[in-house]
CSV table of C-alpha atoms in Angstrom, one decimal:
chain,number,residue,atom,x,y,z
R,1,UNK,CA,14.8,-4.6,13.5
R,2,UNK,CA,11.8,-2.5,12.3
R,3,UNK,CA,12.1,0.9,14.2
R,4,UNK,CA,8.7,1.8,15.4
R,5,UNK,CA,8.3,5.2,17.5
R,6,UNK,CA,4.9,6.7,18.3
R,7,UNK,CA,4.3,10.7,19.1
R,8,UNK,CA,1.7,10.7,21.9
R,9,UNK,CA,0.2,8.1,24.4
R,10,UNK,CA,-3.1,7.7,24.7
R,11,UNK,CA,-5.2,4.9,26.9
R,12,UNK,CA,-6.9,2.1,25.0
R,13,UNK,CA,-10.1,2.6,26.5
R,14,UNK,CA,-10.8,5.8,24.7
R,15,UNK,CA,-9.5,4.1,21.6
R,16,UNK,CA,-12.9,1.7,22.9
R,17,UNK,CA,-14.6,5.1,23.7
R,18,UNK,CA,-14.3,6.2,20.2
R,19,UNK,CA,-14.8,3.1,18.5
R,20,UNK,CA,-18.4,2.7,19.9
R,21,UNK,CA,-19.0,6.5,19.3
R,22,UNK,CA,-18.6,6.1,15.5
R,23,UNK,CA,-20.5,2.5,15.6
R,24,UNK,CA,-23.0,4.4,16.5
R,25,UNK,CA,-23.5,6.9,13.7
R,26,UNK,CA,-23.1,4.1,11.2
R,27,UNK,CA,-25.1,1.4,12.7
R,28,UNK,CA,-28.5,1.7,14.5
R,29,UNK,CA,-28.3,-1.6,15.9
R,30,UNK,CA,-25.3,-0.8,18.2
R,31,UNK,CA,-26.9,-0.2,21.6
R,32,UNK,CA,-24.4,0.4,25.0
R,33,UNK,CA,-25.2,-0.8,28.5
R,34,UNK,CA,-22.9,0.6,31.3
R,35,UNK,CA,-22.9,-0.3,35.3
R,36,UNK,CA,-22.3,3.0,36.9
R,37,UNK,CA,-19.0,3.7,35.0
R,38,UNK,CA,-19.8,5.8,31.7
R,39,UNK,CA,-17.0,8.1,32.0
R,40,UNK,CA,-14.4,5.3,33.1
R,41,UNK,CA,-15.5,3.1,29.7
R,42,UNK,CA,-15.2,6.4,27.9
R,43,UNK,CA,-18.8,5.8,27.0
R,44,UNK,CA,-20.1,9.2,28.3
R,45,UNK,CA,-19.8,10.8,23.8
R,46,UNK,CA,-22.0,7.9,22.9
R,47,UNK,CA,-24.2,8.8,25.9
R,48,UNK,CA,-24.6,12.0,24.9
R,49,UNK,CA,-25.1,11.5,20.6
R,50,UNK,CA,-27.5,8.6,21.2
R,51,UNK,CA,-29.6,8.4,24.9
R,52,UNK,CA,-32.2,6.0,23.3
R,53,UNK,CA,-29.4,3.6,22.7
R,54,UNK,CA,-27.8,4.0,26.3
R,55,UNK,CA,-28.7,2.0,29.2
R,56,UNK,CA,-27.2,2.7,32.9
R,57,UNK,CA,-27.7,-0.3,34.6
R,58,UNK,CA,-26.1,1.0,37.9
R,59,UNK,CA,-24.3,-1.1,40.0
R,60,UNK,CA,-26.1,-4.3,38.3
R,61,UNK,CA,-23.3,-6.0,36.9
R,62,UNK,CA,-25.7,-9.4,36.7
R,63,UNK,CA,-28.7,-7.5,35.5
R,64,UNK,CA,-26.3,-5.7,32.6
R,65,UNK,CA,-25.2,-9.2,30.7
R,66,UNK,CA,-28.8,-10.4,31.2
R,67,UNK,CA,-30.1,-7.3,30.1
R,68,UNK,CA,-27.7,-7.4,26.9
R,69,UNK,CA,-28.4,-10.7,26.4
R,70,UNK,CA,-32.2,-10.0,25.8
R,71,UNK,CA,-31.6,-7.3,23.5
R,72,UNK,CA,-29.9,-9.6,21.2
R,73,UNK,CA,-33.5,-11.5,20.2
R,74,UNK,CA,-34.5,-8.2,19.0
R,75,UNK,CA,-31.6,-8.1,16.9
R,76,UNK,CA,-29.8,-5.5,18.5
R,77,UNK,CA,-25.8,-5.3,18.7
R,78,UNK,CA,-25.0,-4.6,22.7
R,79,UNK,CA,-21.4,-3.5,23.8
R,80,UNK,CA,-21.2,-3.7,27.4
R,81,UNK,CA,-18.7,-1.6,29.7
R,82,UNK,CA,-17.6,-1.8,33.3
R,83,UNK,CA,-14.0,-2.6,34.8
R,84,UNK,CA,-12.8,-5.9,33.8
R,85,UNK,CA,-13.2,-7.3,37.1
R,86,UNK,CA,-16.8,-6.9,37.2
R,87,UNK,CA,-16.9,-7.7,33.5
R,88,UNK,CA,-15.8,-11.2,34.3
R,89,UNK,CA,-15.6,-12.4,37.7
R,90,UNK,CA,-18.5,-11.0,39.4
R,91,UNK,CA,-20.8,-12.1,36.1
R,92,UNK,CA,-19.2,-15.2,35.2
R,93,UNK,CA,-22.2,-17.5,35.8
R,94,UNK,CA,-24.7,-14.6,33.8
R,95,UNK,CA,-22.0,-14.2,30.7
R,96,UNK,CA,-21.7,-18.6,30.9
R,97,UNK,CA,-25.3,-19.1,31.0
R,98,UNK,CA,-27.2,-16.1,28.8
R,99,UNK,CA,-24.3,-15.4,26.7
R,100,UNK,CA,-21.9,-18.1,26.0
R,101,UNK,CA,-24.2,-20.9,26.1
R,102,UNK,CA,-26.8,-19.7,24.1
R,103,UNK,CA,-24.1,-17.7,21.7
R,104,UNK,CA,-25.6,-14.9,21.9
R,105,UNK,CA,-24.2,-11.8,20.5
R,106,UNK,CA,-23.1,-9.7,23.0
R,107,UNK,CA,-20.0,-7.5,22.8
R,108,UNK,CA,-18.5,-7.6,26.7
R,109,UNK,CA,-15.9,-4.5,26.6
R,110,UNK,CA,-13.9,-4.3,30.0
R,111,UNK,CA,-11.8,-1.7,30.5
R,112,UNK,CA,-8.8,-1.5,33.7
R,113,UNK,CA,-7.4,-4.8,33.2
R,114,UNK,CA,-4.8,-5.8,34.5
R,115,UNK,CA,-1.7,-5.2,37.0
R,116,UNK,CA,-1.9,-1.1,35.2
R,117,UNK,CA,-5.2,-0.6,37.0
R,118,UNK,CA,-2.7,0.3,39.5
R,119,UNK,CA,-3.1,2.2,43.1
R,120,UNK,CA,-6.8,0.3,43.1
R,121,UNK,CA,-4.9,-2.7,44.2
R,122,UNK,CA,-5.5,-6.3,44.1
R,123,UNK,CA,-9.7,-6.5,44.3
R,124,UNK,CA,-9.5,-4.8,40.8
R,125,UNK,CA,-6.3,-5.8,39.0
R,126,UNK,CA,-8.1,-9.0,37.9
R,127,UNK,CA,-5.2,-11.1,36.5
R,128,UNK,CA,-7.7,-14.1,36.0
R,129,UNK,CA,-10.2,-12.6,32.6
R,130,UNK,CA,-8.3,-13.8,29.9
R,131,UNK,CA,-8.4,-17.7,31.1
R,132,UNK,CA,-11.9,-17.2,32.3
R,133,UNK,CA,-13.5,-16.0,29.1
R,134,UNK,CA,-11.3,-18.0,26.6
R,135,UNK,CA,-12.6,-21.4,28.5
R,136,UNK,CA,-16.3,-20.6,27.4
R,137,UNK,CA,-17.2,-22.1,24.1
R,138,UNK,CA,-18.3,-19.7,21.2
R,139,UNK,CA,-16.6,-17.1,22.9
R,140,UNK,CA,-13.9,-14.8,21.0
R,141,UNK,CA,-11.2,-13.3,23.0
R,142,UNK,CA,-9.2,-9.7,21.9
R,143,UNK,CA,-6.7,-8.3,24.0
R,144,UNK,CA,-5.8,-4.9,22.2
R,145,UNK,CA,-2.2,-2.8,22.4
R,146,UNK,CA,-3.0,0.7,21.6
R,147,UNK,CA,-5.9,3.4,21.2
R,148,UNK,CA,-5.5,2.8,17.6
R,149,UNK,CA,-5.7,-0.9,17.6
R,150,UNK,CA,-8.7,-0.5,20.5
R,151,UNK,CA,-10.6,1.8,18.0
R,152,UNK,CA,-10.4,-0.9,15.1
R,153,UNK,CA,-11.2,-3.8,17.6
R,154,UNK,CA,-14.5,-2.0,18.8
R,155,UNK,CA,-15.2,-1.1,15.4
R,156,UNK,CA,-14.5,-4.7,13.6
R,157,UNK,CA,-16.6,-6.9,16.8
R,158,UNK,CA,-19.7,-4.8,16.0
R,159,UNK,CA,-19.5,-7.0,11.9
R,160,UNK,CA,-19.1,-10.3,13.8
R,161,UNK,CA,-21.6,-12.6,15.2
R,162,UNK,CA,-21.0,-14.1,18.2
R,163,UNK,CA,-19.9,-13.1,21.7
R,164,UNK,CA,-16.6,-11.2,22.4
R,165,UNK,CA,-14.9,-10.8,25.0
R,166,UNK,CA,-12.5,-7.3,24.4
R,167,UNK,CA,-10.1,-6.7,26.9
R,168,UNK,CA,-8.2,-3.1,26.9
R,169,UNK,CA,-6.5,-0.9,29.5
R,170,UNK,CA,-6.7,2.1,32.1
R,171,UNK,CA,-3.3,3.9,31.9
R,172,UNK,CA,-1.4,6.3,28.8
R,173,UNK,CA,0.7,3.6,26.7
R,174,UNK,CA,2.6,4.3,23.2
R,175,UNK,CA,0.0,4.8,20.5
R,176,UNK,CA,2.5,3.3,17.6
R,177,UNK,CA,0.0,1.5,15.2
R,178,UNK,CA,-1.7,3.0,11.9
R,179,UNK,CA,-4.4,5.5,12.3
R,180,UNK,CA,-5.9,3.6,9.4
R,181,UNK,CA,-6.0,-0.1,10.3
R,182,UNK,CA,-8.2,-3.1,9.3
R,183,UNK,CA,-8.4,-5.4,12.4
R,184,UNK,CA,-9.3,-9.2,11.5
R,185,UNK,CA,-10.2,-11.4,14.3
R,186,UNK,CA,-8.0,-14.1,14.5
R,187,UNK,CA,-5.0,-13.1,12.6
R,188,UNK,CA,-2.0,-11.6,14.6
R,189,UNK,CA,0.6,-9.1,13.3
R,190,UNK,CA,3.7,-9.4,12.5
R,191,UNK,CA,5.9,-6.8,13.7
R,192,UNK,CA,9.5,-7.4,13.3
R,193,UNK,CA,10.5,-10.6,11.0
R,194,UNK,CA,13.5,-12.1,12.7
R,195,UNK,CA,15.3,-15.6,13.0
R,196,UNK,CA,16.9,-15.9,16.2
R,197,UNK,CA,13.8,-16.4,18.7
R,198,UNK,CA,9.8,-15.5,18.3
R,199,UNK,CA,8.4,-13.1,21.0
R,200,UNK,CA,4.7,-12.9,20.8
R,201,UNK,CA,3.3,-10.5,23.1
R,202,UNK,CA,-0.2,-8.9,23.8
R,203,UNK,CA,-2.1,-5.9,25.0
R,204,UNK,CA,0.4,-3.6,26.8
R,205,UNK,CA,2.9,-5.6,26.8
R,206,UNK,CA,3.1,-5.4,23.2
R,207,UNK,CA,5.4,-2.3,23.1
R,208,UNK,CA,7.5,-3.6,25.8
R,209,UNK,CA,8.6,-6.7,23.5
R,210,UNK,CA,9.2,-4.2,20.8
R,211,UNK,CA,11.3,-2.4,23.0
R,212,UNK,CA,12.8,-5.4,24.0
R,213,UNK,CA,13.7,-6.6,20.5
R,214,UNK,CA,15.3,-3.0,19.7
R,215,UNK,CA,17.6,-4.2,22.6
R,216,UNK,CA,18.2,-7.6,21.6
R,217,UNK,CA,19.1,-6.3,18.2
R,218,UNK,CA,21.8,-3.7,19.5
R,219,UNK,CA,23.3,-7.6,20.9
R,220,UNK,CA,23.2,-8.8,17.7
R,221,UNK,CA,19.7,-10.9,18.6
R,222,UNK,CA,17.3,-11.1,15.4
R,223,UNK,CA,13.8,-10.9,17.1
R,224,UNK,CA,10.3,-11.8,15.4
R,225,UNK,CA,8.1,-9.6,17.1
R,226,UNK,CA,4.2,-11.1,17.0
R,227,UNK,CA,1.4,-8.7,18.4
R,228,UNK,CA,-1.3,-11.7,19.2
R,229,UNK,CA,-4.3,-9.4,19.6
R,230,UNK,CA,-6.8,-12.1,19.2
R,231,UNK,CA,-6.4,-15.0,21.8
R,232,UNK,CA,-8.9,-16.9,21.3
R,233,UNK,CA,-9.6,-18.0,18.3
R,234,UNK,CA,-5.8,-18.1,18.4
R,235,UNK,CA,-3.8,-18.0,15.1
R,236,UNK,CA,-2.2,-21.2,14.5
R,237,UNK,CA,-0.5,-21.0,11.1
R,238,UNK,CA,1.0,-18.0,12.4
R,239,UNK,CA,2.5,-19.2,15.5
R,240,UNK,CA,3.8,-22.8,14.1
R,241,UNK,CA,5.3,-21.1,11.4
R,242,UNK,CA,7.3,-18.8,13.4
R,243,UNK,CA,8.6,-21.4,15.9
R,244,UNK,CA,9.6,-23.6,13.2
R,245,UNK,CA,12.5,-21.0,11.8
R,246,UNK,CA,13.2,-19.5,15.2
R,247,UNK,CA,12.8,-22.3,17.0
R,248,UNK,CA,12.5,-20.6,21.1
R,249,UNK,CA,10.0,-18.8,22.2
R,250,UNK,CA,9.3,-15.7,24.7
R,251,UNK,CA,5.3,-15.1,25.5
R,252,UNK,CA,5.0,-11.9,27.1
R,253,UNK,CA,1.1,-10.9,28.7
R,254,UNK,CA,-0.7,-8.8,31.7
R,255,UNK,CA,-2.0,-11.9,32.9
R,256,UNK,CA,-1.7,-14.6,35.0
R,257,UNK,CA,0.9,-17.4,33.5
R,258,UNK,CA,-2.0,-19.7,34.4
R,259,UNK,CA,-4.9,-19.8,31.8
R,260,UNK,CA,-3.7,-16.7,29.2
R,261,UNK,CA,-1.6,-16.2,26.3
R,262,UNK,CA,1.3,-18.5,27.2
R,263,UNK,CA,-0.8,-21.0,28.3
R,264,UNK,CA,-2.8,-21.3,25.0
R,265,UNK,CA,0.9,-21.2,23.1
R,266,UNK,CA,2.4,-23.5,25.2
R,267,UNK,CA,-0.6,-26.0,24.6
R,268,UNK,CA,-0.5,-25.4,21.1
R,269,UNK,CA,3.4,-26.1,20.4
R,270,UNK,CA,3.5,-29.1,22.5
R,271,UNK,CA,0.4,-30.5,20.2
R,272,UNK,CA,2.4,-29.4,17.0
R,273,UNK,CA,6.1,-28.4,17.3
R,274,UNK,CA,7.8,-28.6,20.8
R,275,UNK,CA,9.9,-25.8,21.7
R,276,UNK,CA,12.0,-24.0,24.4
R,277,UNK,CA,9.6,-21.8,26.1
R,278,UNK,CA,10.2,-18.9,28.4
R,279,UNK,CA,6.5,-17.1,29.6
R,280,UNK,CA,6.6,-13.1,31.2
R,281,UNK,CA,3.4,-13.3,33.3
R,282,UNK,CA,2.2,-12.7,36.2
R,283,UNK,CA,3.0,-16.0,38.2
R,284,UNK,CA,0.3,-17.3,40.6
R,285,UNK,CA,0.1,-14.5,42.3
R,286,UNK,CA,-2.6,-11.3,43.3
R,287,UNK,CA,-1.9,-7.8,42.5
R,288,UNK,CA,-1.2,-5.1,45.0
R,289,UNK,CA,-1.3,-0.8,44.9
R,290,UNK,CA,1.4,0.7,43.6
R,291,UNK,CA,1.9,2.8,40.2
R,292,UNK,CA,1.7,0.9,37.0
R,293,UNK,CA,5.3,1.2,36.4
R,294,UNK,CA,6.5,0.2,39.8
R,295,UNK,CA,3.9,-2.8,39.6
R,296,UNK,CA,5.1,-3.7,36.1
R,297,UNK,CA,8.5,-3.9,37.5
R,298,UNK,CA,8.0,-5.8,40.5
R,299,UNK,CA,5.6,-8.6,39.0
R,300,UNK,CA,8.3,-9.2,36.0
R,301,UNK,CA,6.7,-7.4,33.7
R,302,UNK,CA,8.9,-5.0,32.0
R,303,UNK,CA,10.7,-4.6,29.2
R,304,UNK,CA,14.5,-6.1,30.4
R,305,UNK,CA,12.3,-9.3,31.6
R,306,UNK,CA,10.9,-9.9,28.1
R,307,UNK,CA,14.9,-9.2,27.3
R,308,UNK,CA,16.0,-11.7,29.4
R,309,UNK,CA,13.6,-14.4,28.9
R,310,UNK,CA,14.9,-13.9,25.2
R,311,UNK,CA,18.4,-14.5,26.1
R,312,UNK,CA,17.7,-17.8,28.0
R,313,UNK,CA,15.0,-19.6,25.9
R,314,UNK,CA,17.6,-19.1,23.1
R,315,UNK,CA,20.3,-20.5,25.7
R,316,UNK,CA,18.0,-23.5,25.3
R,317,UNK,CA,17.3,-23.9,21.8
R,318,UNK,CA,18.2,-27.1,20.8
């Protein structure tokens, strides 16, 4: 097993934070919108640099995606910020209608995903995003692990044309990958090569599943570890490839089971290569306060659930 360690945590949505701060000295054409959350979205440095290229929209979540949308004509790159919630669900119709539909390229960047948004309870812990936005056609969908990863993300969407939905976190999490990183959309990373069973995880739950496969090795378990960053457009070769020598597979997310990663994996392998799947999600339920840890734990989330999936899907390899 690959030993990875990390020497400080850091949230992901300054990794977004600085990521659009250093778009912004390179590219002219990067403009930000925010809806009343500037410091939240880490957006407050790019603010600051560049107030001709930053709009507060307010509490206009609607308005913002239109507005974003509009700026595109003129050729402008437009990263949007609020909570993922309001990124999503409360704009769906505006992001299906001005965005998706007529492809525009607009960058939707929504921060506090997830069960992690914690004490803010369930009207904010949207578990729902990732299905939402991968459902849309033309649109890309990156779900990022670490501030390091985040930066790379926010720095690589601004080169692609298209809409993008990026997807990154509230709380401190282990900053493990390179400083120095190219991100390519559409092509996950391998972590840990291993024969036994294929765990491909994303966002937070990233580190969990390396922690897990630093477990399973200790039991004499042979992990591949596969950070899927980009779920949509998902990385096929990738995925088939791994299942075909491991042959069981663990799917580990901050997501509903319904509509994310697992879902888009499982669909995928019963297409291609049917296999024994085990999925650590969030299952059809809404979120509640309570710290991110405790939550994490309670909603099967941790890092002995991605464990133990491991141990039974490979119960039921064939």
């Amino acid at each position: 097993m690959n030993k990875y360690t990390f020497t400080e945590q850091k949230d992901t949505r300054s990794g977004f934070g600085e990521g659009l701060l250093e778009l912004g000295r390179k590219n002219p054409n990067v403009v930000a919108l925010c809806a009343d959350l500037t410091g939240s979205l880490k957006m407050d440095a790019f603010a600051a640099e560049f107030p001709e290229r930053f709009i507060q929209v307010g509490i206009a979540e609607a308005n913002m995606i239109g507005i974003a949308a509009g700026l595109t004509i003129g050729g402008k790159i437009p990263f949007t910020g609020t909570f993922a919630n309001f990124s999503t669900g409360r704009v769906y119709d505006q992001i299906r209608q001005s965005v998706a539909y007529s492809n525009k390229n607009v960058k939707i960047c929504a921060s506090h995903a997830g069960l992690t948004l914690g004490e803010d309870g369930a009207t904010h812990q949207i578990l729902e995003d990732i299905g939402l936005m991968k459902m849309l056609p033309n649109m890309t969908v990156i779900n990022t692990c670490d501030f390091n990863q985040t930066k790379a993300a926010t720095i690589a969407i601004a080169n692609y044309t298209g809409p993008v939905y990026l997807r990154f976190g509230r709380p401190k999490v282990p900053n493990f990958t390179k400083k120095e990183q190219s991100f390519e959309i559409g092509k996950s990373v391998i972590l840990n090569e291993g024969n036994d069973v294929t765990i491909f995880a994303t966002g937070h739950l990233v580190w969990n599943a390396v922690e897990a496969g630093q477990i399973l090795a200790e039991k004499g378990i042979d992990a591949e570890i596969i950070n899927i960053h980009t779920i949509k457009p998902l990385d096929k070769e990738t995925i088939i490839n791994s299942v075909k020598k491991t042959r069981c597979v663990v799917t580990a997310e901050e997501h509903q089971m319904n509509g994310g990663l697992g879902d888009s994996i499982a669909q995928l392998l019963s297409l291609e290569f049917p296999a024994p799947l085990e999925m650590v999600a969030v299952k059809d339920k809404f979120g509640e306060s309570g710290t991110p840890e405790e939550l994490m734990v309670k909603y099967g989330l941790s890092t002995p659930d991605i464990m133990n999936a491991a141990m039974r899907v490979i119960a039921r390899k064939p």
